[in-house]
Coordinates of C-alpha atoms in Angstrom, one line a residue:
X1 CA 2.4 28.2 17.8
X2 CA 2.6 26.9 14.5
X3 CA -0.6 25.8 12.7
X4 CA 0.4 23.7 10.6
X5 CA 1.4 19.4 9.8
X6 CA 2.3 18.0 6.5
X7 CA 2.9 14.6 5.1
X8 CA 4.9 13.3 2.2
X9 CA 2.3 10.7 0.7
X10 CA 4.9 8.8 -1.7
X11 CA 2.8 6.4 -4.1
X12 CA 2.9 3.9 -5.7
X13 CA 1.7 6.4 -9.0
X14 CA 1.8 9.8 -7.2
X15 CA 4.1 12.0 -5.0
X16 CA 2.4 14.1 -3.0
X17 CA 2.5 16.8 -0.3
X18 CA -0.6 17.6 2.2
X19 CA -0.6 20.3 4.7
X20 CA -3.6 19.2 7.2
X21 CA -4.7 21.6 10.4
X22 CA -4.9 20.6 14.0
X23 CA -8.4 19.6 13.1
X24 CA -7.5 17.2 10.1
X25 CA -8.4 19.4 7.2
X26 CA -6.4 19.9 3.9
X27 CA -5.5 22.8 4.3
X28 CA -3.4 22.6 1.0
X29 CA -2.0 19.8 -1.4
X30 CA 0.0 19.6 -4.4
X31 CA 0.2 16.1 -6.6
X32 CA 3.6 15.3 -9.9
X33 CA 3.1 12.1 -11.1
X34 CA 5.5 10.4 -11.7
X35 CA 6.6 7.6 -15.2
X36 CA 5.6 4.1 -14.4
X37 CA 8.6 1.4 -16.3
X38 CA 7.9 -1.8 -17.4
X39 CA 10.8 -2.8 -18.9
X40 CA 9.2 -6.6 -19.6
X41 CA 6.2 -8.4 -19.0
X42 CA 5.9 -9.3 -14.8
X43 CA 8.8 -6.5 -14.2
X44 CA 7.4 -3.3 -12.4
X45 CA 9.7 -0.5 -12.2
X46 CA 10.1 3.4 -10.7
X47 CA 12.9 5.8 -11.5
X48 CA 13.5 7.0 -7.8
X49 CA 15.6 10.5 -8.6
X50 CA 12.5 11.6 -11.1
X51 CA 10.3 10.0 -7.0
X52 CA 12.9 12.6 -5.4
X53 CA 12.9 15.2 -7.6
X54 CA 9.0 14.8 -7.5
X55 CA 8.9 14.8 -3.4
X56 CA 11.1 18.6 -3.8
X57 CA 8.2 19.9 -6.4
X58 CA 5.2 19.1 -4.6
X59 CA 6.3 20.0 -0.9
X60 CA 7.0 23.4 -2.3
X61 CA 4.1 23.6 -4.1
X62 CA 2.0 22.6 -1.6
X63 CA 3.5 25.8 0.7
X64 CA 3.2 27.8 -2.3
X65 CA -0.8 26.7 -2.7
X66 CA -1.3 27.8 0.7
X67 CA 0.7 30.7 1.3
X68 CA 2.9 29.1 4.3
X69 CA 7.1 28.9 4.9
X70 CA 8.7 26.1 7.3
X71 CA 8.0 28.6 9.6
X72 CA 4.2 27.6 9.6
X73 CA 4.9 23.4 10.2
X74 CA 5.3 21.8 13.0
X75 CA 6.4 18.8 11.9
X76 CA 6.7 17.0 8.8
X77 CA 5.0 12.7 8.6
X78 CA 6.3 10.4 5.5
X79 CA 4.1 7.5 4.2
X80 CA 5.2 5.0 1.2
X81 CA 4.1 2.9 -1.3
X82 CA 5.6 0.1 1.3
X83 CA 7.7 -2.9 -0.6
X84 CA 8.7 -0.9 -3.1
X85 CA 12.7 -1.8 -3.2
X86 CA 15.1 1.1 -3.8
X87 CA 19.3 -0.3 -3.8
X88 CA 21.6 3.2 -3.7
X89 CA 25.5 4.2 -3.4
X90 CA 26.6 5.7 0.4
X91 CA 28.9 8.2 -1.1
X92 CA 26.8 9.6 -4.3
X93 CA 23.2 8.8 -3.4
X94 CA 23.0 7.0 -6.8
X95 CA 20.4 4.4 -6.8
X96 CA 22.3 1.6 -8.7
X97 CA 19.1 0.3 -10.7
X98 CA 15.3 1.4 -10.5
X99 CA 13.0 0.8 -7.4
X100 CA 11.5 -2.7 -8.3
X101 CA 7.7 -2.1 -7.5
X102 CA 5.7 -3.9 -5.2
X103 CA 3.8 -5.4 -8.3
X104 CA 6.7 -6.8 -9.6
X105 CA 7.2 -10.7 -10.0
X106 CA 10.4 -11.1 -11.6
X107 CA 11.7 -12.7 -7.9
X108 CA 8.9 -15.3 -8.9
X109 CA 12.2 -18.1 -8.7
X110 CA 13.7 -16.3 -6.3
X111 CA 11.0 -17.1 -4.0
X112 CA 10.8 -20.8 -5.0
X113 CA 14.0 -21.7 -4.4
X114 CA 14.6 -19.8 -1.2
X115 CA 11.3 -22.1 0.4
X116 CA 12.5 -24.7 -0.5
X117 CA 11.2 -28.1 1.2
X118 CA 10.0 -25.8 3.6
X119 CA 7.5 -24.1 1.3
X120 CA 5.9 -20.3 0.7
X121 CA 5.4 -20.6 4.8
X122 CA 9.3 -20.7 5.5
X123 CA 9.7 -17.5 7.4
X124 CA 5.8 -16.9 8.6
X125 CA 6.4 -17.7 11.8
X126 CA 9.3 -15.0 12.7
X127 CA 7.5 -12.5 9.7
X128 CA 4.6 -13.2 9.6
X129 CA 4.8 -13.6 6.3
X130 CA 4.5 -15.9 2.8
X131 CA 7.8 -15.6 0.8
X132 CA 5.7 -14.4 -2.1
X133 CA 7.1 -11.9 -4.8
X134 CA 5.1 -8.9 -2.7
X135 CA 8.0 -7.5 -0.6
X136 CA 11.3 -6.8 -0.9
X137 CA 13.9 -8.3 0.4
X138 CA 13.9 -10.7 -2.2
X139 CA 13.8 -7.6 -4.4
X140 CA 17.9 -6.8 -3.1
X141 CA 18.6 -10.0 -3.4
X142 CA 17.9 -9.7 -7.3
X143 CA 19.5 -6.1 -7.9
X144 CA 22.7 -7.9 -6.4
X145 CA 22.4 -10.9 -7.9
X146 CA 21.9 -9.1 -11.3
X147 CA 23.4 -5.7 -11.4
X148 CA 27.1 -5.5 -12.3
X149 CA 28.9 -4.9 -8.9
X150 CA 26.0 -4.8 -6.9
X151 CA 26.8 -7.7 -4.8
X152 CA 30.6 -6.4 -4.1
X153 CA 30.3 -2.2 -2.5
X154 CA 26.8 -4.3 -0.9
X155 CA 29.8 -6.8 1.4
X156 CA 32.6 -3.6 1.1
X157 CA 29.1 -1.4 3.2
X158 CA 29.2 0.6 0.0
X159 CA 25.2 0.1 -0.1
X160 CA 22.2 1.6 1.5
X161 CA 19.2 0.0 0.7
X162 CA 15.9 1.4 2.0
X163 CA 12.0 1.3 1.2
X164 CA 10.7 4.8 -0.6
X165 CA 9.9 6.6 3.1
X166 CA 13.3 5.5 3.4
X167 CA 14.4 6.7 0.6
X168 CA 12.7 9.9 0.9
X169 CA 13.7 10.2 4.6
X170 CA 17.4 9.8 3.5
X171 CA 17.8 12.8 0.4
X172 CA 15.4 15.4 2.9
X173 CA 17.6 15.1 5.9
X174 CA 20.8 15.7 4.0
X175 CA 21.6 12.3 1.5
X176 CA 25.7 12.6 1.4
X177 CA 25.9 15.1 3.5
X178 CA 24.7 13.5 6.8
X179 CA 21.4 11.9 5.3
X180 CA 19.4 9.9 8.4
X181 CA 19.0 5.6 7.2
X182 CA 16.0 4.8 9.3
X183 CA 12.5 3.6 8.3
X184 CA 9.8 2.3 11.1
X185 CA 8.3 -1.3 12.0
X186 CA 5.4 -0.9 9.8
X187 CA 7.8 -0.4 6.7
X188 CA 10.7 -3.2 7.8
X189 CA 7.7 -5.4 8.5
X190 CA 7.0 -5.9 5.0
X191 CA 10.8 -6.7 3.7
X192 CA 10.5 -10.4 5.1
X193 CA 14.2 -9.7 7.6
X194 CA 12.3 -8.8 10.4
X195 CA 10.7 -10.6 13.7
X196 CA 7.8 -9.2 14.1
X197 CA 8.4 -9.8 17.8
X198 CA 11.8 -8.2 18.0
X199 CA 10.8 -5.7 15.7
X200 CA 14.4 -6.5 15.2
X201 CA 15.9 -7.3 11.9
X202 CA 16.5 -11.0 11.7
X203 CA 20.3 -12.3 10.8
X204 CA 19.8 -15.7 9.2
X205 CA 17.0 -14.8 6.9
X206 CA 19.5 -11.8 6.2
X207 CA 22.5 -14.7 5.5
X208 CA 19.0 -17.1 3.0
X209 CA 19.0 -13.7 1.4
X210 CA 22.6 -13.0 1.0
X211 CA 22.1 -9.5 2.1
X212 CA 24.1 -7.7 3.9
X213 CA 22.7 -6.1 7.9
X214 CA 25.4 -3.1 6.7
X215 CA 22.9 -2.1 4.2
X216 CA 19.7 -2.6 6.3
X217 CA 18.0 1.3 7.4
X218 CA 18.1 1.5 11.3
X219 CA 14.4 0.2 12.6
X220 CA 12.6 3.3 14.7
X221 CA 9.3 3.6 15.9
X222 CA 6.6 5.4 13.6
X223 CA 6.3 8.4 16.1
X224 CA 9.3 10.0 17.3
X225 CA 11.6 12.6 15.3
X226 CA 14.0 11.0 12.9
X227 CA 15.9 13.7 11.9
X228 CA 15.2 17.5 10.4
X229 CA 14.9 18.9 6.2
X230 CA 18.2 19.8 5.3
X231 CA 18.9 22.6 5.3
X232 CA 18.3 23.8 1.5
X233 CA 15.2 22.2 1.7
X234 CA 11.8 23.6 1.0
X235 CA 10.9 23.0 4.8
X236 CA 14.3 23.5 6.4
X237 CA 14.9 23.0 10.1
X238 CA 11.8 21.4 10.0
X239 CA 11.4 18.2 12.2
X240 CA 10.7 14.6 9.8
X241 CA 8.6 12.8 13.3
X242 CA 6.6 10.0 12.0
X243 CA 6.9 7.4 9.2
X244 CA 4.0 4.9 8.6
X245 CA 3.6 2.6 5.1
X246 CA 0.3 3.7 3.4
X247 CA -1.5 1.2 4.3
X248 CA -0.6 1.2 8.5
X249 CA -1.4 5.8 7.8
X250 CA -4.6 4.9 6.6
X251 CA -5.6 3.0 9.0
X252 CA -4.3 5.0 12.0
X253 CA -6.2 7.9 9.6
X254 CA -9.3 6.8 9.6
X255 CA -8.4 6.2 13.4
X256 CA -9.3 2.6 13.7
X257 CA -6.8 2.4 16.9
X258 CA -8.9 -0.2 18.9
X259 CA -8.7 -3.8 18.6
X260 CA -11.6 -4.8 16.5
X261 CA -11.5 -1.5 13.7
X262 CA -10.7 -2.4 10.3
X263 CA -10.6 0.2 6.7
X264 CA -10.5 -0.8 4.1
X265 CA -7.9 1.2 1.4
X266 CA -9.2 1.7 -2.4
X267 CA -6.1 2.9 -4.5
X268 CA -3.5 1.8 -6.8
X269 CA -4.8 -2.0 -5.0
X270 CA -7.4 -2.9 -2.5
X271 CA -6.0 -3.7 2.0
X272 CA -7.8 -4.2 4.2
X273 CA -6.4 -4.1 8.0
X274 CA -8.2 -5.2 11.1
X275 CA -6.2 -3.1 14.3
X276 CA -5.5 -6.5 16.9
X277 CA -4.3 -4.7 18.9
X278 CA -1.0 -5.4 20.8
X279 CA -1.8 -9.2 20.4
X280 CA -0.3 -10.9 16.8
X281 CA -2.6 -13.0 15.1
X282 CA -1.3 -15.2 13.8
X283 CA -3.6 -15.8 10.0
X284 CA -4.4 -19.9 8.9
X285 CA -6.7 -17.9 5.8
X286 CA -4.3 -16.7 3.6
X287 CA -4.0 -13.0 6.0
X288 CA -0.8 -11.1 6.4
X289 CA 0.3 -10.2 10.3
X290 CA 1.7 -7.2 10.7
X291 CA 3.1 -4.6 12.2
X292 CA -0.1 -2.0 12.8
X293 CA 1.8 0.8 14.0
X294 CA 4.4 2.4 16.9
X295 CA 3.9 4.5 18.7
X296 CA 7.0 6.4 20.5
X297 CA 7.2 3.3 24.1
X298 CA 4.7 2.9 23.8
X299 CA 3.6 -0.8 23.4
X300 CA 3.8 -2.2 18.9
X301 CA 0.3 -2.6 17.5
X302 CA -0.7 -5.2 15.4
X303 CA -2.9 -6.0 12.5
X304 CA -3.8 -8.7 10.1
X305 CA -4.1 -7.8 6.7
X306 CA -5.6 -8.7 3.2
X307 CA -4.1 -7.4 -0.2
X308 CA -5.6 -7.0 -3.0
X309 CA -2.8 -5.9 -5.8
X310 CA -4.9 -4.4 -8.5
X311 CA -7.9 -2.8 -7.6
X312 CA -8.0 0.9 -9.0
X313 CA -5.2 0.0 -11.4
X314 CA -7.0 -2.1 -13.4
X315 CA -9.4 1.2 -14.4
X316 CA -5.8 3.0 -15.0
X317 CA -5.3 0.2 -16.4
X318 CA -8.5 0.0 -18.8
X319 CA -8.5 4.1 -19.9
X320 CA -3.7 4.3 -20.4
X321 CA -3.7 0.0 -22.3
X322 CA -7.2 0.5 -23.9
X323 CA -8.4 3.4 -23.9
X324 CA -11.4 2.2 -23.2
X325 CA -11.6 5.6 -20.8
X326 CA -10.4 9.3 -21.5
X327 CA -10.0 9.7 -17.4
X328 CA -11.1 7.5 -14.1
X329 CA -14.0 9.2 -13.6
X330 CA -15.3 8.1 -16.8
X331 CA -15.5 4.1 -15.3
X332 CA -18.4 4.7 -13.2
X333 CA -20.8 6.9 -16.3
X334 CA -20.1 3.6 -18.0
X335 CA -20.9 1.7 -15.5
X336 CA -24.5 3.1 -14.5
X337 CA -25.4 2.7 -18.4
X338 CA -25.6 -0.5 -17.7
X339 CA -27.9 -2.7 -14.8
X340 CA -25.5 -5.0 -14.2
X341 CA -22.3 -7.1 -15.2
X342 CA -24.3 -9.4 -18.2
X343 CA -22.8 -11.8 -16.9
X344 CA -18.9 -11.2 -17.3
X345 CA -16.6 -11.2 -14.6
X346 CA -13.0 -9.6 -14.6
X347 CA -10.4 -11.2 -12.3
X348 CA -7.3 -8.9 -12.5
X349 CA -4.2 -11.2 -12.2
X350 CA -2.3 -8.7 -13.4
X351 CA 0.9 -9.7 -10.8
X352 CA -0.7 -12.8 -10.2
X353 CA -3.2 -13.5 -7.1
X354 CA -2.5 -11.6 -3.4
X355 CA -4.3 -12.7 -0.4
X356 CA -6.1 -14.4 0.8
X357 CA -5.2 -17.0 -2.5
X358 CA -1.2 -16.5 -2.7
X359 CA -0.8 -17.4 -6.5
X360 CA 1.9 -16.0 -7.9
X361 CA 1.2 -18.7 -11.1
X362 CA -2.2 -16.6 -12.0
X363 CA -2.9 -14.2 -14.2
X364 CA -6.0 -11.9 -15.9
X365 CA -8.2 -13.2 -17.6
X366 CA -11.9 -11.8 -18.8
X367 CA -14.8 -14.6 -18.5
X368 CA -18.5 -15.0 -19.5
X369 CA -18.3 -13.1 -22.4
X370 CA -21.1 -13.2 -25.2
X371 CA -22.4 -10.9 -27.5
X372 CA -25.1 -9.4 -24.8
X373 CA -22.2 -7.9 -23.2
X374 CA -20.9 -4.0 -24.1
X375 CA -18.9 -1.9 -22.6
X376 CA -20.8 -0.9 -19.9
X377 CA -20.9 -4.4 -18.9
X378 CA -17.4 -4.5 -18.6
X379 CA -16.6 -1.5 -16.9
X380 CA -18.8 -2.9 -14.9
X381 CA -16.9 -6.3 -14.3
X382 CA -14.0 -3.3 -13.7
X383 CA -15.7 -1.7 -10.9
X384 CA -17.0 -5.3 -9.7
X385 CA -13.6 -6.6 -9.1
X386 CA -12.5 -5.2 -6.5
X387 CA -15.8 -5.7 -4.5
X388 CA -15.4 -9.1 -4.9
X389 CA -11.9 -9.5 -4.3
X390 CA -12.4 -7.4 -0.9
X391 CA -15.6 -9.5 0.3
X392 CA -12.6 -12.7 0.0
X393 CA -10.0 -11.0 2.3
X394 CA -12.7 -9.8 4.6
X395 CA -14.5 -13.6 4.9
X396 CA -11.1 -14.7 5.2
X397 CA -10.4 -11.8 7.9
X398 CA -13.9 -12.7 10.1
X399 CA -12.2 -16.3 9.7
X400 CA -9.0 -15.3 11.9
X401 CA -10.6 -12.7 14.1
X402 CA -14.0 -14.8 15.2
X403 CA -15.7 -11.6 14.9
X404 CA -17.8 -10.9 11.9
X405 CA -17.1 -6.5 10.5
X406 CA -20.4 -5.1 11.4
X407 CA -18.6 -1.5 9.5
X408 CA -16.5 -1.0 6.7
X409 CA -14.7 2.7 7.3
X410 CA -13.3 3.6 3.5
X411 CA -11.1 5.4 2.1
X412 CA -8.4 6.6 -1.0
X413 CA -9.1 7.4 -4.6
X414 CA -12.2 4.6 -5.9
X415 CA -14.8 6.0 -2.6
X416 CA -15.6 9.1 -4.8
X417 CA -17.1 6.7 -6.9
X418 CA -20.8 5.7 -5.3
X419 CA -21.6 3.1 -7.3
X420 CA -18.8 0.9 -6.3
X421 CA -19.7 2.6 -2.8
X422 CA -22.6 0.2 -3.2
X423 CA -22.3 -2.5 -4.5
X424 CA -19.5 -3.0 -2.1
X425 CA -22.5 -2.6 0.9
X426 CA -24.8 -5.1 -1.0
X427 CA -21.7 -7.8 -1.6
X428 CA -20.7 -7.9 1.8
X429 CA -23.6 -6.7 3.5
X430 CA -22.6 -4.0 6.0
X431 CA -22.8 -0.7 6.4
X432 CA -19.1 1.2 4.1
X433 CA -18.5 4.3 5.3
X434 CA -16.3 7.4 3.9
X435 CA -15.0 9.7 6.2
X436 CA -15.0 13.7 5.4
X437 CA -11.3 13.6 4.6
X438 CA -11.5 10.7 2.1
X439 CA -7.1 11.0 2.1
X440 CA -6.7 9.5 5.1
X441 CA -3.2 8.2 4.4
X442 CA -1.6 11.3 4.7
X443 CA -3.4 12.0 7.0
X444 CA -1.9 9.3 9.8
X445 CA 1.6 9.6 9.0
X446 CA 0.9 13.5 9.6
X447 CA -1.0 12.3 12.6
X448 CA 1.9 9.9 13.2
X449 CA 4.3 13.1 13.0
X450 CA 2.6 15.4 15.2
X451 CA 1.5 13.1 18.2
X452 CA 5.8 13.4 18.2
X453 CA 6.6 17.1 19.2
X454 CA 3.2 17.7 21.5
X455 CA 1.0 19.0 17.9
X456 CA -1.9 16.8 19.2
X457 CA -1.2 15.6 22.5
X458 CA -3.4 12.1 22.3
X459 CA -4.8 9.8 19.8
X460 CA -8.3 11.3 21.5
X461 CA -7.4 13.9 19.3
X462 CA -7.1 11.4 16.0
X463 CA -11.0 9.5 17.5
X464 CA -12.3 12.7 17.7
X465 CA -11.3 14.2 14.6
X466 CA -13.2 11.8 12.5
X467 CA -15.4 12.1 11.3
X468 CA -18.2 10.8 9.0
X469 CA -18.7 12.2 5.4
X470 CA -21.5 9.7 3.5
X471 CA -22.7 5.8 4.1
X472 CA -24.3 3.1 2.4
X473 CA -26.0 0.2 4.0
X474 CA -27.2 -2.9 1.9
X475 CA -30.6 -3.3 -0.3
X476 CA -29.5 -6.2 -2.1
X477 CA -31.5 -9.9 -2.0
X478 CA -29.2 -12.1 -0.4
X479 CA -30.0 -14.8 -3.3
X480 CA -28.6 -12.7 -5.8
X481 CA -25.7 -12.3 -3.5
X482 CA -24.3 -15.0 -3.6
X483 CA -25.3 -15.7 -7.2
X484 CA -22.6 -12.9 -8.4
X485 CA -20.2 -14.0 -5.9
X486 CA -20.3 -17.7 -6.7
X487 CA -20.2 -16.2 -10.1
X488 CA -16.5 -14.9 -9.6
X489 CA -15.1 -17.2 -7.5
X490 CA -16.0 -19.5 -10.4
X491 CA -13.8 -17.0 -12.7
X492 CA -10.8 -16.6 -9.9
X493 CA -10.5 -20.7 -10.6
X494 CA -10.0 -19.6 -15.0
X495 CA -6.7 -17.5 -13.7
X496 CA -4.7 -20.4 -12.1
X497 CA -1.9 -21.7 -12.9
X498 CA -1.9 -19.9 -16.0
X499 CA 2.4 -19.3 -16.1
X500 CA 4.6 -22.6 -16.2
X501 CA 7.3 -23.5 -13.2
X502 CA 10.2 -23.1 -16.5

C-alpha cells in the first residue's frame, strides 16, 4: 500500500504542495509565492504560466524534501483560490489574458448592467450568490469583451475557461495533449453560472453574460478520479482524485462534516463556513449559499458562507506598501507593545466590503486618529479588523441558521497569532479552537483525494484524525466588548459611498 496522499494548494499569494500520512500529519511541504500584478487601482491579476511553473516546482520539491517518488503517493488533490478566472486557448494552452483575481473590482459596471432593475439579487435564487465583482462569471465576460479576438475564438469553441483548479488539473493531466477540462461543484458554485440544485451550468445566465457554454469545464463531484498526472510530470501516473475550493477544503479538513459545524479560515481574506447538510439555506442576512462538498455519488452538502476580502492581506499591505514591518510575524510584536487600539480603527475595504454588507462603493479608512496613536496602536487596529469583520459575519450566520455558534474552529496562517485569537474569543464571547494541523485547506483536498481511492475508508477517519492543539476562552468584560464593537460599526459607515457611480 502506498503510504501518502499529496495536495496542491494553489492560493492567492502562493502555491504549495503538501504531503500527508494516514493520520493527517504533514510529511513534507514546499511553497513558492507568485507575483501580485496591480495594473491600476482596483485591478488584481496573476500570471497563469508563473503559477503552473510553481505547481511543478513545489510538487518536485515536496517529494524531494521527504525523499519520496510518485510510487509512494496514492492520489493527489487540488485546492485553490476559488473565484479567480483564467481563459486560455484550447490548442496552445496559452492564456489570452492574465488570470483576474477574486479581489479584482473592474467588473463593477458589468455587474450593475447585468442586474438592471432586478438588482444584485437577480440570480441569487438559482446560484445562491449576489451579482458582485467577487465572482468569476463577470470576469470571463470582461475578458471576452476587452481582449482582442477573444469573443470570436470563444464562439468558435477555441477557448477554455476555468477557475485555478481547472487550470492546474488541465495542465497536470497533459494540457494540449489530452488535458482534462473539469471542475467540482464547490468551485463551479462560485462562478455565478451554476444552478445550486442541479449542479449544472445555467444556460440562461450564460447567455445573459455572453459566455459560450463550450468554454466551461465539466462539473464532477469533489471526490472522484478526474484523471492521471501526465507522463512527464513529477507525479506521473498518480490519480488526481479530489478537488475542493480552498474554503470548502478547509471545512472538510476541519472535520465540519455535520450540520451546524463551522470553521473560520484566517488567510488572505477570512471565510466562515457553516455546514447546513443536504438542505440549501438561502441567506436573508448578506451571506452566500454555496456547495460545501459532494463526495462521489452521495447527496450534495451545502453551506452558508461569510466572505471577508481583506484580513491577512492587510498585514501584507502594511509590510509591502508601507514598510511598517519587515515580516508578518512582527505585527503581533508591535501590537503587544500597547494595551489597546488607542481609539483607532482600520476598515480595510480595499475591494469594497464583502459579507454581510456587499458594498462595492466602499474603500479603506483609518479612523479615530489622535496624536496619541502610534505604530503599535495601528498594528493592533490591523489585527482587530480581522476579528471585527468575523463577528459581523458570524452574527449574520446566527440569524440565518437560528442557532448561536458555541465554538469556533479556526485555521489558516493567521491563527499562529495568539493575540488575535484571544481577541477573537473575547469579541465573539465563544471558545476559539485551533487544530494540530492548522493548514487544513491542503488537508481537506488530500482527504477528498484519498477517500476516492480508498486510502481513507470514510468520513469517520477524518473525524478521528482531527485533534485540538490550543484553545482560547473569552475573558473580556461584556460592556467593553460592546463598546469596542460599536466603535467598529461606526468606523464602517465612514467607508461607504466613497466610489462615485461614474
